[in-house]
């Protein structure tokens, strides 16, 4: 029989947050694939877990995943753990899970700690709809594109950031998104856990004088829907009616549907749009 992959969440700070099921599985599996064996050995030693470990990280994730899948196909049960939190979330474990499914290896996940969920629940921001962007891209062009996309994101936005990059990121967010409300969460589940609820402009000013410490989770309010609608309306009103209709046709709409949508945007009747198009011809 083939083995299977167990995705095991580990504490993000407080060791008491590990689940009984995770402890049992870590003891029962044949092998533990860890992002950093030097870091993971500390938690295994704490709970007296003697299961062998192997490294699985960002720089070997493709080739090592193939090796691990072969082992599972031969009957080995493997637990996947990351440095902290839930594996495969903004994590190389995503590739291992993908290859397991392609090879027909069974995968299960043991629920547990996750930094972005923990931060969201204490942030005081809206939680019904949210998007998780993890770390912004390093590539300047890609980073700019993502930030532009976030300008019109109406859901609560969650980002990760390292302390030495926080000041730059806050400035970029303020310049791109405007002065949104933000919760800066750090040291989650630890003794000095903080949830700094402020605005982007105030956060920029604060960290001009203070050096950021610890890993941050940024929880930012989404764009206001009414404001976005008003801005879109103003933009449409600067266009000719012909250009307005062709804007929707270019998106794949039929002409009649595009005319109806343009009429709604401009607060006029469809007949007014039709007449204006005749006059522009």
Coordinates of C-alpha atoms in Angstrom, one line a residue:
X1 CA 0.0 0.0 0.0
X2 CA 1.1 3.5 -0.7
X3 CA 1.9 5.9 2.1
X4 CA 0.3 9.3 2.5
X5 CA 1.2 12.9 3.2
X6 CA 0.2 14.6 6.5
X7 CA 0.3 18.4 6.5
X8 CA 1.0 19.2 10.1
X9 CA 0.5 22.7 11.5
X10 CA 3.0 23.7 14.2
X11 CA 3.0 26.6 16.7
X12 CA 3.8 30.1 15.5
X13 CA 5.1 31.1 18.9
X14 CA 3.4 29.4 21.8
X15 CA 4.3 25.6 22.0
X16 CA 1.0 24.9 23.8
X17 CA -0.9 25.5 20.5
X18 CA 0.2 22.2 19.0
X19 CA -2.7 19.8 18.7
X20 CA -2.8 16.3 20.3
X21 CA -3.4 14.8 16.8
X22 CA -0.4 16.5 15.4
X23 CA 1.8 15.1 18.2
X24 CA 0.5 11.7 17.5
X25 CA 1.0 11.8 13.8
X26 CA 4.6 13.2 14.2
X27 CA 5.3 10.2 16.3
X28 CA 3.7 7.7 14.1
X29 CA 4.9 8.6 10.6
X30 CA 8.1 7.2 9.1
X31 CA 9.6 10.5 8.1
X32 CA 9.2 14.2 8.8
X33 CA 9.9 16.7 5.9
X34 CA 10.9 20.0 7.5
X35 CA 11.6 23.4 6.1
X36 CA 14.6 23.9 8.4
X37 CA 15.7 20.8 10.3
X38 CA 17.8 22.9 12.7
X39 CA 14.7 24.9 13.7
X40 CA 12.3 22.0 13.8
X41 CA 14.5 19.8 15.9
X42 CA 13.8 22.2 18.8
X43 CA 10.1 21.5 18.8
X44 CA 10.6 17.8 18.2
X45 CA 13.0 17.6 21.2
X46 CA 10.6 19.6 23.3
X47 CA 7.9 17.0 22.8
X48 CA 10.4 14.0 22.8
X49 CA 9.6 13.0 19.2
X50 CA 12.3 10.8 17.7
X51 CA 11.0 10.4 14.1
X52 CA 13.7 10.9 11.4
X53 CA 13.7 14.2 9.6
X54 CA 14.7 15.4 6.1
X55 CA 15.0 18.9 4.7
X56 CA 12.4 20.2 2.3
X57 CA 12.6 23.9 1.5
X58 CA 12.3 26.6 -1.2
X59 CA 15.6 25.8 -2.9
X60 CA 15.1 22.0 -3.3
X61 CA 11.3 21.8 -3.5
X62 CA 10.9 20.5 -7.0
X63 CA 13.6 17.7 -7.0
X64 CA 13.1 16.8 -3.3
X65 CA 9.3 16.6 -3.8
X66 CA 9.9 13.9 -6.5
X67 CA 12.1 11.9 -4.0
X68 CA 9.4 12.2 -1.3
X69 CA 6.6 11.2 -3.6
X70 CA 8.6 8.1 -4.6
X71 CA 9.0 7.2 -1.0
X72 CA 5.3 7.6 -0.3
X73 CA 4.5 5.5 -3.4
X74 CA 6.6 2.8 -1.9
X75 CA 4.7 2.9 1.4
X76 CA 6.3 5.6 3.5
X77 CA 4.1 7.9 5.5
X78 CA 5.5 11.4 5.6
X79 CA 4.5 14.5 7.8
X80 CA 5.2 17.9 6.3
X81 CA 6.0 20.7 8.7
X82 CA 7.2 24.3 8.2
X83 CA 9.2 26.7 10.4
X84 CA 5.9 27.8 12.0
X85 CA 2.3 27.6 11.2
X86 CA 0.5 25.7 8.5
X87 CA 2.6 24.2 5.6
X88 CA 1.7 24.9 2.0
X89 CA 0.4 28.5 2.8
X90 CA 2.9 30.8 1.1
X91 CA 5.3 27.9 1.6
X92 CA 7.2 25.4 -0.6
X93 CA 4.9 22.6 0.7
X94 CA 2.5 23.8 -2.1
X95 CA 4.7 22.0 -4.6
X96 CA 4.8 18.7 -2.7
X97 CA 1.1 18.7 -2.3
X98 CA 0.7 19.3 -6.1
X99 CA 3.0 16.4 -6.9
X100 CA 1.3 14.1 -4.5
X101 CA -2.0 14.7 -6.2
X102 CA -0.5 14.1 -9.6
X103 CA 0.9 10.8 -8.4
X104 CA -2.2 9.7 -6.8
X105 CA -0.8 10.0 -3.2
X106 CA -3.4 10.7 -0.5
X107 CA -3.0 14.0 1.3
X108 CA -4.6 15.1 4.5
X109 CA -4.2 18.3 6.6
X110 CA -4.2 18.5 10.4
X111 CA -5.6 21.9 11.3
X112 CA -3.7 24.2 13.6
X113 CA -1.9 27.6 13.9
X114 CA -1.7 30.0 11.0
X115 CA -0.3 33.5 11.4
X116 CA -2.6 35.3 8.9
X117 CA -5.8 33.8 10.4
X118 CA -4.6 34.6 14.0
X119 CA -3.9 38.2 13.0
X120 CA -7.2 38.6 11.2
X121 CA -9.2 37.4 14.2
X122 CA -7.6 40.0 16.6
X123 CA -7.3 42.8 14.1
X124 CA -10.8 44.3 14.5
X125 CA -11.1 44.6 10.7
X126 CA -13.9 43.0 8.7
X127 CA -13.4 39.3 8.5
X128 CA -16.3 38.1 6.3
X129 CA -14.4 38.8 3.1
X130 CA -10.6 38.9 3.0
X131 CA -7.7 38.3 0.6
X132 CA -4.3 36.9 1.6
X133 CA -1.4 38.3 -0.4
X134 CA 1.4 36.9 1.8
X135 CA 4.7 38.8 1.0
X136 CA 4.7 41.3 -1.8
X137 CA 6.9 40.3 -4.8
X138 CA 10.5 41.3 -4.8
X139 CA 10.5 42.1 -8.5
X140 CA 9.8 45.9 -8.9
X141 CA 7.5 45.6 -11.9
X142 CA 5.5 42.7 -10.4
X143 CA 5.3 44.5 -7.0
X144 CA 3.9 47.6 -8.7
X145 CA 1.3 45.5 -10.5
X146 CA 0.1 43.8 -7.3
X147 CA -0.1 47.1 -5.5
X148 CA -2.2 48.6 -8.3
X149 CA -4.5 45.6 -8.1
X150 CA -4.9 46.1 -4.4
X151 CA -6.1 49.7 -4.9
X152 CA -9.5 48.4 -5.9
X153 CA -9.6 45.4 -3.6
X154 CA -12.7 45.8 -1.4
X155 CA -12.0 42.9 0.8
X156 CA -9.7 43.1 3.9
X157 CA -6.1 42.7 2.8
X158 CA -3.6 40.6 4.7
X159 CA 0.2 40.8 4.1
X160 CA 3.3 39.4 5.7
X161 CA 6.4 41.6 6.1
X162 CA 9.9 41.3 7.6
X163 CA 11.0 44.0 10.1
X164 CA 13.9 45.3 7.9
X165 CA 11.4 45.9 5.0
X166 CA 8.4 47.2 6.9
X167 CA 9.2 50.9 6.6
X168 CA 9.5 50.7 2.8
X169 CA 6.4 48.6 2.4
X170 CA 4.3 50.9 4.6
X171 CA 5.3 53.9 2.5
X172 CA 4.4 52.1 -0.7
X173 CA 1.1 51.0 0.7
X174 CA 0.3 54.6 1.8
X175 CA 1.3 56.1 -1.6
X176 CA -0.7 53.5 -3.5
X177 CA -3.8 52.8 -1.4
X178 CA -4.2 56.1 0.4
X179 CA -4.7 56.5 4.1
X180 CA -6.4 53.2 5.0
X181 CA -7.0 51.8 8.5
X182 CA -4.4 49.1 9.3
X183 CA -3.6 46.7 12.1
X184 CA 0.0 45.7 12.5
X185 CA 0.2 42.4 14.4
X186 CA 3.5 41.0 15.7
X187 CA 4.8 38.4 18.2
X188 CA 1.5 36.5 17.7
X189 CA 0.6 34.0 20.5
X190 CA 3.8 35.1 22.4
X191 CA 4.1 37.0 25.7
X192 CA 4.6 40.4 24.0
X193 CA 1.9 40.0 21.3
X194 CA 0.9 43.4 19.9
X195 CA -2.0 44.6 17.7
X196 CA -1.2 48.2 16.7
X197 CA -4.4 49.6 15.2
X198 CA -3.8 52.8 13.4
X199 CA -3.8 54.3 9.8
X200 CA -1.2 53.9 7.1
X201 CA -0.1 57.5 7.4
X202 CA 0.3 57.2 11.2
X203 CA 2.2 53.9 10.8
X204 CA 4.6 55.5 8.4
X205 CA 5.3 58.4 10.9
X206 CA 5.6 56.0 13.8
X207 CA 8.2 53.8 12.2
X208 CA 10.2 56.8 11.1
X209 CA 11.2 57.1 14.8
X210 CA 10.9 53.4 15.9
X211 CA 12.8 50.4 14.5
X212 CA 10.4 47.5 13.6
X213 CA 11.1 44.3 15.5
X214 CA 9.7 40.8 14.8
X215 CA 7.8 39.4 11.9
X216 CA 4.7 41.4 11.0
X217 CA 1.2 40.6 9.7
X218 CA -0.5 43.6 8.2
X219 CA -4.3 43.6 8.1
X220 CA -5.6 46.5 6.0
X221 CA -9.1 47.6 5.3
X222 CA -10.4 47.2 1.8
X223 CA -11.4 50.0 -0.6
X224 CA -14.8 51.6 0.0
X225 CA -17.2 50.3 -2.7
X226 CA -19.2 53.6 -2.9
X227 CA -16.0 55.6 -3.4
X228 CA -14.8 53.2 -6.2
X229 CA -18.2 53.5 -7.9
X230 CA -18.1 57.3 -7.8
X231 CA -14.5 57.3 -9.2
X232 CA -15.5 55.0 -12.0
X233 CA -18.6 57.2 -12.7
X234 CA -16.4 60.3 -13.0
X235 CA -14.0 58.5 -15.3
X236 CA -16.8 57.3 -17.5
X237 CA -18.2 60.8 -17.8
X238 CA -14.9 62.1 -19.2
X239 CA -15.3 59.6 -22.1
X240 CA -17.5 60.0 -25.1
X241 CA -20.6 57.8 -25.2
X242 CA -19.1 56.0 -28.2
X243 CA -15.9 55.2 -26.3
X244 CA -17.9 54.2 -23.3
X245 CA -19.9 51.7 -25.2
X246 CA -16.8 50.4 -27.0
X247 CA -15.1 50.0 -23.6
X248 CA -17.6 47.3 -22.7
X249 CA -17.6 45.7 -26.2
X250 CA -13.9 45.3 -25.9
X251 CA -14.6 43.3 -22.7
X252 CA -16.7 40.8 -24.7
X253 CA -20.2 42.3 -24.4
X254 CA -22.7 42.4 -27.2
X255 CA -23.5 45.9 -28.4
X256 CA -27.0 46.0 -26.9
X257 CA -25.6 44.9 -23.5
X258 CA -22.8 47.4 -23.7
X259 CA -25.3 50.2 -24.4
X260 CA -27.4 49.1 -21.5
X261 CA -24.4 49.1 -19.2
X262 CA -23.2 52.5 -20.4
X263 CA -26.7 53.9 -19.9
X264 CA -26.7 52.6 -16.3
X265 CA -23.2 54.1 -15.6
X266 CA -24.3 57.5 -16.9
X267 CA -27.7 57.5 -15.2
X268 CA -29.6 57.9 -18.5
X269 CA -31.9 55.7 -20.6
X270 CA -30.8 53.3 -23.2
X271 CA -32.6 55.3 -25.9
X272 CA -30.4 58.3 -25.0
X273 CA -27.3 56.2 -25.6
X274 CA -28.7 55.0 -28.9
X275 CA -29.5 58.5 -30.1
X276 CA -26.1 59.9 -29.0
X277 CA -24.4 57.1 -31.0
X278 CA -26.4 58.0 -34.1
X279 CA -25.4 61.7 -33.7
X280 CA -21.7 60.8 -33.3
X281 CA -21.7 58.7 -36.5

